[in-house]
Amino acid sequence: MFRWYPFTIILHDRDRGEVQSVRLKLDPGAKVTGIAVTAAFQRGDTVVWAAELHHRGDQIRQALLTRRALRHARRNRKTRYRKPRFDNRRRPEGWLPPSLVSRVENVVTWVERLRRFAPLTHLSMELVRFDTQKLQDPEIHGVEYQQGTLFGYEVREYLLEKWGRKCVYCGAEDVPLEVEHVVPRSRGGTDRVSNLTVACHECNQAKGNQSLEEFLHHDPERLRQIKAGLKTSLKGAAVVNATRWALFRRLQATGLPLEVGSGGRTKYNRAVQGYPKAHWIDAACVGELGERMRLHPEMQVTRIVAKGHGTRRRCGTDKHGFPIRHAPAAKSYMGFRTGDLVRATIPRGKNTGRHVGRIAIRHRPSFRLNGFDVHPKYLKILQRGDGYAYATE
Ligand SMILES: [Zn+2]
């Protein structure tokens, strides 16, 4: 056995030297990235391993805000007056905020790791929410676009993004939204995206075949907003997702053939196969090959949570910024580090039995494991901390 998470074994012996092509598919998200490893079998492409990678963007943002506040306060206390200097810095091209960089790095780390554990031959990722080219240029529509199904999904994703995933008439969020014709089809309205919005079922029904002015005669402000929104150009509304493009460039640099898909395509693939919504299933459904992807909806999915590698901060402060403790120089104690995956075998006492988990060390023989204190003599390291916490669901 090579690793516990992801569970990896080294074969001593095997029959033949050939392996099928193995594809790593990614659905990068703001909080969670879906990961699916698929392999080509005679029955078709099948998901063989899946994971959900939870990012720590918010944590990083918070840590930087804290650091900034502490430095402000210290400078204020300790430094003579200096002229303000705040607009004399240039950000390099392609700069991303640290919270977003961490997302990209998390995914790249896992691509590189999985490349070591499995003979990956291809990569796929969801690059854009919707394919603006397919929306704009009718010439490149393939057969499936003309039939309207996949095209419909691209349009829907585009509209949801453009109108902020809210009902344009009542502002309802987190409700199923329907595509709504501003000028009703019965009055000559077209299916062009400039005539479409998203609305909840109630508003869509209430509007019926009234015109926008008739339906919103009591709410001139909302009428003005919607009219302005309809006029904004397709390109202006298409939010370029900086993180995804940064990831795209990093994945290209791996040298593996990289397939990209749109969010509309993913949703369509998932819907035609009747799969439930989950990050790893979305990853499996990315791209053209995602339209016929065999998977077990109750598959064991590895939950990977980014935890970082501790902190560089040496001085702990109370809530007013006064120093109250200093971090010891050593990062390990009795051979253990915070983040190590351990098995505890406790012979007696309140927590008798076997426990597995990620430890947090103290610099005395009493560590924290799964919410209780444990002496290191009962611990055995299963896997060294690597910046992630794991669970199988
Ligand atoms: Zn509504």
Short mmCIF file of C-alpha atoms and ligand atoms in Angstrom, two decimals:
data_model
loop_
_atom_site.label_atom_id
_atom_site.label_comp_id
_atom_site.label_asym_id
_atom_site.label_seq_id
_atom_site.Cartn_x
_atom_site.Cartn_y
_atom_site.Cartn_z
CA MET A 1 0.00 0.00 0.00
CA PHE A 2 1.35 3.40 -0.99
CA ARG A 3 -1.15 5.88 0.43
CA TRP A 4 -4.36 5.96 2.41
CA TYR A 5 -5.85 8.97 0.65
CA PRO A 6 -6.41 8.66 -2.22
CA PHE A 7 -6.15 4.94 -1.56
CA THR A 8 -3.23 3.81 -3.72
CA ILE A 9 -1.50 0.47 -4.04
CA ILE A 10 1.62 -0.50 -5.94
CA LEU A 11 1.29 -3.65 -8.01
CA HIS A 12 4.17 -6.09 -7.69
CA ASP A 13 3.16 -8.08 -10.68
CA ARG A 14 0.76 -7.87 -13.54
CA ASP A 15 -0.22 -9.69 -16.70
CA ARG A 16 0.36 -7.30 -19.56
CA GLY A 17 1.92 -3.90 -19.92
CA GLU A 18 -0.91 -2.06 -21.63
CA VAL A 19 -3.29 0.33 -19.93
CA GLN A 20 -6.39 1.93 -21.36
CA SER A 21 -6.54 5.69 -21.79
CA VAL A 22 -7.35 7.43 -18.53
CA ARG A 23 -8.90 10.87 -18.51
CA LEU A 24 -9.02 13.38 -15.68
CA LYS A 25 -12.11 15.59 -15.79
CA LEU A 26 -12.51 18.79 -13.79
CA ASP A 27 -15.39 21.09 -12.98
CA PRO A 28 -13.71 24.07 -11.28
CA GLY A 29 -15.98 25.95 -8.90
CA ALA A 30 -15.61 28.87 -6.51
CA LYS A 31 -15.91 26.73 -3.38
CA VAL A 32 -15.72 23.16 -4.62
CA THR A 33 -14.02 21.59 -7.63
CA GLY A 34 -15.42 18.33 -8.92
CA ILE A 35 -12.85 15.74 -9.99
CA ALA A 36 -13.55 12.55 -11.92
CA VAL A 37 -11.09 10.04 -13.32
CA THR A 38 -12.59 8.09 -16.20
CA ALA A 39 -11.24 5.16 -18.13
CA ALA A 40 -12.21 3.71 -21.48
CA PHE A 41 -13.70 0.23 -21.16
CA GLN A 42 -15.37 -1.86 -23.84
CA ARG A 43 -18.76 -0.97 -22.33
CA GLY A 44 -17.92 2.72 -22.66
CA ASP A 45 -16.22 5.46 -20.66
CA THR A 46 -16.67 4.85 -16.95
CA VAL A 47 -15.90 6.89 -13.85
CA VAL A 48 -13.34 4.93 -11.83
CA TRP A 49 -12.53 7.47 -9.12
CA ALA A 50 -14.20 10.68 -7.99
CA ALA A 51 -13.45 13.44 -5.52
CA GLU A 52 -14.70 16.81 -4.41
CA LEU A 53 -11.98 19.32 -3.63
CA HIS A 54 -13.05 22.02 -1.17
CA HIS A 55 -11.08 25.26 -1.48
CA ARG A 56 -10.10 27.70 1.25
CA GLY A 57 -10.43 31.02 -0.55
CA ASP A 58 -12.48 32.66 2.22
CA GLN A 59 -10.00 31.55 4.88
CA ILE A 60 -7.12 33.08 2.93
CA ARG A 61 -9.00 36.32 2.44
CA GLN A 62 -9.74 36.50 6.17
CA ALA A 63 -6.14 35.76 7.12
CA LEU A 64 -4.87 38.54 4.85
CA LEU A 65 -7.39 41.00 6.24
CA THR A 66 -6.27 40.18 9.77
CA ARG A 67 -2.65 40.61 8.80
CA ARG A 68 -3.38 43.93 7.16
CA ALA A 69 -5.22 45.21 10.23
CA LEU A 70 -2.34 44.18 12.53
CA ARG A 71 0.25 45.86 10.30
CA HIS A 72 -1.82 49.03 10.06
CA ALA A 73 -2.07 49.21 13.81
CA ARG A 74 1.61 48.48 14.37
CA ARG A 75 2.72 51.08 11.82
CA ASN A 76 0.43 53.55 13.46
CA ARG A 77 1.96 52.91 16.88
CA LYS A 78 5.62 52.53 15.96
CA THR A 79 6.44 54.68 12.95
CA ARG A 80 7.01 58.40 12.59
CA TYR A 81 4.80 60.22 10.10
CA ARG A 82 5.43 59.27 6.49
CA LYS A 83 3.78 60.57 3.38
CA PRO A 84 1.03 58.27 2.26
CA ARG A 85 2.10 55.90 -0.48
CA PHE A 86 -0.63 53.69 -1.74
CA ASP A 87 -0.85 54.05 -5.50
CA ASN A 88 2.78 53.45 -6.42
CA ARG A 89 2.55 49.73 -7.01
CA ARG A 90 1.96 47.88 -10.25
CA ARG A 91 0.36 44.48 -10.43
CA PRO A 92 1.96 42.16 -12.93
CA GLU A 93 -0.06 41.04 -15.90
CA GLY A 94 -2.35 38.13 -15.09
CA TRP A 95 -2.32 38.95 -11.37
CA LEU A 96 -4.98 37.17 -9.36
CA PRO A 97 -5.97 37.76 -5.73
CA PRO A 98 -4.36 35.21 -3.35
CA SER A 99 -7.69 33.55 -2.61
CA LEU A 100 -8.11 32.76 -6.31
CA VAL A 101 -4.48 31.73 -6.74
CA SER A 102 -5.01 29.17 -4.00
CA ARG A 103 -7.92 27.65 -5.94
CA VAL A 104 -5.82 27.32 -9.06
CA GLU A 105 -2.90 25.87 -7.10
CA ASN A 106 -5.15 23.38 -5.29
CA VAL A 107 -6.38 22.01 -8.60
CA VAL A 108 -2.93 21.95 -10.19
CA THR A 109 -1.57 20.13 -7.12
CA TRP A 110 -4.20 17.45 -7.54
CA VAL A 111 -3.67 17.11 -11.27
CA GLU A 112 0.03 16.56 -10.63
CA ARG A 113 -0.63 14.11 -7.81
CA LEU A 114 -3.11 12.06 -9.77
CA ARG A 115 -0.67 12.01 -12.65
CA ARG A 116 1.79 10.26 -10.35
CA PHE A 117 -0.77 7.73 -9.11
CA ALA A 118 -2.56 6.96 -12.37
CA PRO A 119 -1.42 6.85 -16.01
CA LEU A 120 -3.40 9.92 -17.10
CA THR A 121 -3.46 10.44 -20.83
CA HIS A 122 -6.08 13.17 -21.31
CA LEU A 123 -7.50 16.15 -19.42
CA SER A 124 -10.94 17.76 -19.65
CA MET A 125 -12.17 20.88 -17.91
CA GLU A 126 -15.19 23.11 -17.90
CA LEU A 127 -13.82 26.44 -19.09
CA VAL A 128 -16.82 28.71 -19.54
CA ARG A 129 -20.36 28.87 -18.23
CA PHE A 130 -21.82 29.11 -21.70
CA ASP A 131 -20.46 29.15 -25.19
CA THR A 132 -20.95 32.70 -26.51
CA GLN A 133 -19.65 31.70 -29.91
CA LYS A 134 -22.38 29.13 -30.25
CA LEU A 135 -24.95 31.69 -29.11
CA GLN A 136 -23.90 34.31 -31.60
CA ASP A 137 -22.87 32.56 -34.74
CA PRO A 138 -25.56 30.35 -36.25
CA GLU A 139 -23.12 29.03 -38.87
CA ILE A 140 -21.20 26.86 -36.45
CA HIS A 141 -24.23 25.16 -34.91
CA GLY A 142 -23.88 21.44 -35.33
CA VAL A 143 -26.89 19.20 -35.83
CA GLU A 144 -27.64 19.06 -32.12
CA TYR A 145 -27.72 22.84 -31.88
CA GLN A 146 -30.25 23.15 -34.66
CA GLN A 147 -32.45 20.61 -32.92
CA GLY A 148 -32.53 23.03 -30.06
CA THR A 149 -31.72 20.92 -27.02
CA LEU A 150 -28.07 21.63 -26.32
CA PHE A 151 -28.54 25.14 -27.70
CA GLY A 152 -31.30 25.65 -25.15
CA TYR A 153 -28.94 24.80 -22.31
CA GLU A 154 -26.33 27.28 -23.51
CA VAL A 155 -28.99 29.99 -23.73
CA ARG A 156 -30.31 29.20 -20.26
CA GLU A 157 -26.87 29.33 -18.64
CA TYR A 158 -26.15 32.57 -20.43
CA LEU A 159 -29.39 34.16 -19.25
CA LEU A 160 -28.93 32.99 -15.67
CA GLU A 161 -25.48 34.55 -15.61
CA LYS A 162 -26.62 37.77 -17.26
CA TRP A 163 -29.56 38.31 -14.91
CA GLY A 164 -27.75 37.27 -11.76
CA ARG A 165 -29.73 34.03 -11.15
CA LYS A 166 -32.72 36.02 -9.91
CA CYS A 167 -36.26 36.42 -11.14
CA VAL A 168 -36.15 39.74 -13.02
CA TYR A 169 -39.70 40.64 -11.94
CA CYS A 170 -39.78 39.83 -8.22
CA GLY A 171 -36.08 39.29 -7.44
CA ALA A 172 -36.65 35.77 -6.05
CA GLU A 173 -33.45 33.76 -5.65
CA ASP A 174 -32.92 30.03 -5.16
CA VAL A 175 -36.14 29.16 -6.99
CA PRO A 176 -36.39 27.32 -10.30
CA LEU A 177 -36.19 29.99 -13.00
CA GLU A 178 -37.81 29.79 -16.42
CA VAL A 179 -36.72 31.41 -19.65
CA GLU A 180 -39.15 34.25 -20.32
CA HIS A 181 -39.94 36.12 -23.55
CA VAL A 182 -40.03 39.87 -22.95
CA VAL A 183 -42.11 40.48 -26.06
CA PRO A 184 -44.36 37.40 -25.99
CA ARG A 185 -44.10 35.00 -28.89
CA SER A 186 -47.84 35.48 -29.47
CA ARG A 187 -47.07 39.14 -30.21
CA GLY A 188 -44.23 38.47 -32.59
CA GLY A 189 -41.40 38.21 -30.04
CA THR A 190 -38.37 36.22 -31.20
CA ASP A 191 -36.19 33.61 -29.50
CA ARG A 192 -33.13 35.85 -29.74
CA VAL A 193 -31.31 36.22 -26.43
CA SER A 194 -31.97 39.98 -26.56
CA ASN A 195 -35.67 39.16 -26.09
CA LEU A 196 -35.17 36.70 -23.23
CA THR A 197 -34.94 37.01 -19.45
CA VAL A 198 -35.33 34.61 -16.54
CA ALA A 199 -38.36 34.65 -14.23
CA CYS A 200 -39.82 32.45 -11.53
CA HIS A 201 -42.80 30.29 -12.42
CA GLU A 202 -45.34 32.59 -10.71
CA CYS A 203 -44.13 35.75 -12.45
CA ASN A 204 -43.87 33.98 -15.78
CA GLN A 205 -47.49 32.81 -15.45
CA ALA A 206 -48.67 36.21 -14.17
CA LYS A 207 -47.08 38.03 -17.09
CA GLY A 208 -48.65 35.66 -19.60
CA ASN A 209 -48.82 37.41 -22.95
CA GLN A 210 -48.70 40.95 -21.61
CA SER A 211 -45.96 43.26 -22.82
CA LEU A 212 -43.26 44.39 -20.42
CA GLU A 213 -44.84 47.85 -20.07
CA GLU A 214 -48.27 46.43 -19.30
CA PHE A 215 -46.96 43.96 -16.75
CA LEU A 216 -44.73 46.47 -14.94
CA HIS A 217 -46.91 49.60 -15.21
CA HIS A 218 -46.90 49.85 -11.39
CA ASP A 219 -43.09 49.57 -11.11
CA PRO A 220 -41.38 52.02 -13.49
CA GLU A 221 -37.98 51.61 -11.76
CA ARG A 222 -37.84 47.85 -12.41
CA LEU A 223 -39.09 48.43 -15.96
CA ARG A 224 -36.19 50.82 -16.56
CA GLN A 225 -33.66 48.34 -15.13
CA ILE A 226 -34.89 45.46 -17.26
CA LYS A 227 -34.93 47.56 -20.41
CA ALA A 228 -31.35 48.68 -19.72
CA GLY A 229 -30.35 45.05 -19.08
CA LEU A 230 -31.84 43.89 -22.37
CA LYS A 231 -29.75 46.43 -24.26
CA THR A 232 -26.39 45.41 -22.76
CA SER A 233 -24.29 43.62 -25.29
CA LEU A 234 -23.61 39.91 -25.27
CA LYS A 235 -19.88 40.41 -24.72
CA GLY A 236 -20.33 42.85 -21.87
CA ALA A 237 -22.52 40.43 -19.97
CA ALA A 238 -20.24 37.45 -20.55
CA VAL A 239 -18.24 37.32 -17.34
CA VAL A 240 -14.77 36.09 -18.06
CA ASN A 241 -13.87 33.78 -15.25
CA ALA A 242 -10.28 34.71 -14.50
CA THR A 243 -9.64 31.68 -12.31
CA ARG A 244 -10.75 29.22 -14.94
CA TRP A 245 -8.58 30.79 -17.60
CA ALA A 246 -5.58 30.79 -15.28
CA LEU A 247 -6.22 27.11 -14.58
CA PHE A 248 -6.65 26.46 -18.29
CA ARG A 249 -3.18 27.86 -18.99
CA ARG A 250 -1.64 25.82 -16.18
CA LEU A 251 -3.25 22.63 -17.47
CA GLN A 252 -2.10 23.37 -21.00
CA ALA A 253 1.44 23.56 -19.63
CA THR A 254 1.22 19.93 -18.48
CA GLY A 255 1.49 18.90 -22.13
CA LEU A 256 -1.44 16.47 -21.93
CA PRO A 257 -4.20 16.87 -24.54
CA LEU A 258 -6.79 19.16 -22.96
CA GLU A 259 -10.47 19.19 -23.88
CA VAL A 260 -12.64 22.13 -22.78
CA GLY A 261 -16.41 22.27 -22.40
CA SER A 262 -19.02 24.81 -21.41
CA GLY A 263 -21.32 24.79 -18.40
CA GLY A 264 -24.32 24.57 -20.70
CA ARG A 265 -22.90 21.41 -22.25
CA THR A 266 -22.25 19.89 -18.81
CA LYS A 267 -25.80 20.56 -17.66
CA TYR A 268 -27.22 19.18 -20.86
CA ASN A 269 -25.12 16.01 -20.61
CA ARG A 270 -26.16 15.50 -17.01
CA ALA A 271 -29.84 16.07 -17.81
CA VAL A 272 -30.04 13.70 -20.81
CA GLN A 273 -28.51 10.92 -18.73
CA GLY A 274 -30.75 11.67 -15.75
CA TYR A 275 -27.91 12.00 -13.24
CA PRO A 276 -28.40 13.92 -9.96
CA LYS A 277 -26.50 17.14 -9.29
CA ALA A 278 -23.13 16.70 -7.62
CA HIS A 279 -19.78 18.33 -8.26
CA TRP A 280 -18.08 15.10 -9.25
CA ILE A 281 -20.94 14.14 -11.58
CA ASP A 282 -20.67 17.54 -13.24
CA ALA A 283 -16.97 16.88 -13.71
CA ALA A 284 -17.74 13.51 -15.27
CA CYS A 285 -20.24 15.15 -17.64
CA VAL A 286 -17.86 17.86 -18.92
CA GLY A 287 -17.30 18.05 -22.65
CA GLU A 288 -18.46 15.98 -25.58
CA LEU A 289 -17.44 12.65 -24.05
CA GLY A 290 -19.60 13.50 -21.04
CA GLU A 291 -22.74 12.75 -23.00
CA ARG A 292 -22.21 9.01 -22.59
CA MET A 293 -20.52 8.51 -19.26
CA ARG A 294 -21.18 5.45 -17.14
CA LEU A 295 -21.18 6.10 -13.42
CA HIS A 296 -22.65 4.74 -10.25
CA PRO A 297 -24.62 7.58 -8.58
CA GLU A 298 -23.84 6.10 -5.17
CA MET A 299 -20.14 5.80 -5.81
CA GLN A 300 -17.76 6.46 -2.91
CA VAL A 301 -16.53 10.00 -3.38
CA THR A 302 -13.36 11.22 -1.67
CA ARG A 303 -13.89 14.51 0.09
CA ILE A 304 -10.70 16.57 0.00
CA VAL A 305 -10.56 19.76 2.06
CA ALA A 306 -7.71 22.21 1.57
CA LYS A 307 -6.25 23.05 4.99
CA GLY A 308 -2.99 24.80 4.17
CA HIS A 309 0.31 24.13 5.90
CA GLY A 310 -0.10 26.07 9.11
CA THR A 311 0.73 29.72 9.49
CA ARG A 312 3.84 31.86 9.23
CA ARG A 313 2.55 34.10 11.95
CA ARG A 314 4.89 33.94 14.94
CA CYS A 315 3.01 36.19 17.30
CA GLY A 316 -0.54 35.47 18.42
CA THR A 317 -2.58 38.45 19.53
CA ASP A 318 -5.76 39.03 21.45
CA LYS A 319 -8.70 40.73 19.78
CA HIS A 320 -7.20 44.19 20.43
CA GLY A 321 -3.94 43.31 18.70
CA PHE A 322 -1.82 42.88 21.84
CA PRO A 323 0.71 40.04 21.70
CA ILE A 324 -0.31 37.20 23.99
CA ARG A 325 1.73 34.23 22.76
CA HIS A 326 4.61 33.31 20.51
CA ALA A 327 4.69 30.28 18.26
CA PRO A 328 7.59 27.87 18.98
CA ALA A 329 10.20 27.57 16.24
CA ALA A 330 9.80 23.80 15.95
CA LYS A 331 6.99 22.56 13.75
CA SER A 332 7.00 19.03 15.10
CA TYR A 333 6.87 17.42 18.52
CA MET A 334 7.93 13.80 19.17
CA GLY A 335 7.92 13.25 15.41
CA PHE A 336 4.35 14.42 14.88
CA ARG A 337 3.15 17.47 12.98
CA THR A 338 -0.23 19.12 12.83
CA GLY A 339 -2.10 17.65 9.89
CA ASP A 340 -0.70 14.12 10.10
CA LEU A 341 -3.23 11.36 9.61
CA VAL A 342 -2.92 9.05 12.61
CA ARG A 343 -4.49 6.00 14.13
CA ALA A 344 -4.93 6.08 17.90
CA THR A 345 -5.25 2.87 19.87
CA ILE A 346 -6.31 3.90 23.35
CA PRO A 347 -6.33 1.03 25.88
CA ARG A 348 -8.39 2.60 28.65
CA GLY A 349 -10.25 5.68 29.79
CA LYS A 350 -13.13 7.65 28.35
CA ASN A 351 -11.96 7.37 24.73
CA THR A 352 -11.01 3.67 24.74
CA GLY A 353 -10.75 2.14 21.28
CA ARG A 354 -9.39 2.91 17.85
CA HIS A 355 -9.69 6.31 16.23
CA VAL A 356 -8.44 7.62 12.91
CA GLY A 357 -8.08 11.31 12.15
CA ARG A 358 -5.98 14.36 11.52
CA ILE A 359 -4.06 15.55 14.60
CA ALA A 360 -3.31 19.01 15.85
CA ILE A 361 -0.15 18.93 17.96
CA ARG A 362 0.81 20.83 21.05
CA HIS A 363 4.38 21.17 22.26
CA ARG A 364 3.69 18.81 25.11
CA PRO A 365 2.55 15.21 25.04
CA SER A 366 -1.12 15.96 24.65
CA PHE A 367 -2.42 16.26 21.09
CA ARG A 368 -5.87 17.00 19.78
CA LEU A 369 -7.59 14.27 17.77
CA ASN A 370 -11.26 14.23 16.69
CA GLY A 371 -12.21 16.61 19.51
CA PHE A 372 -10.38 14.99 22.44
CA ASP A 373 -6.86 14.99 23.91
CA VAL A 374 -4.59 12.04 23.30
CA HIS A 375 -1.07 11.07 24.34
CA PRO A 376 1.32 10.57 21.39
CA LYS A 377 2.40 7.16 22.70
CA TYR A 378 -0.93 5.78 21.52
CA LEU A 379 -0.54 7.20 18.01
CA LYS A 380 0.73 5.71 14.77
CA ILE A 381 1.17 7.86 11.68
CA LEU A 382 -0.77 6.54 8.69
CA GLN A 383 0.05 9.37 6.32
CA ARG A 384 2.03 12.57 6.70
CA GLY A 385 0.13 15.85 6.51
CA ASP A 386 0.06 17.20 2.97
CA GLY A 387 -2.14 20.26 3.38
CA TYR A 388 -5.44 18.43 2.88
CA ALA A 389 -7.97 16.67 5.06
CA TYR A 390 -9.73 13.61 3.71
CA ALA A 391 -12.95 11.70 4.17
CA THR A 392 -14.82 9.17 2.10
CA GLU A 393 -18.55 9.64 1.64
ZN ZN B 1 -40.73 36.22 -9.78
#
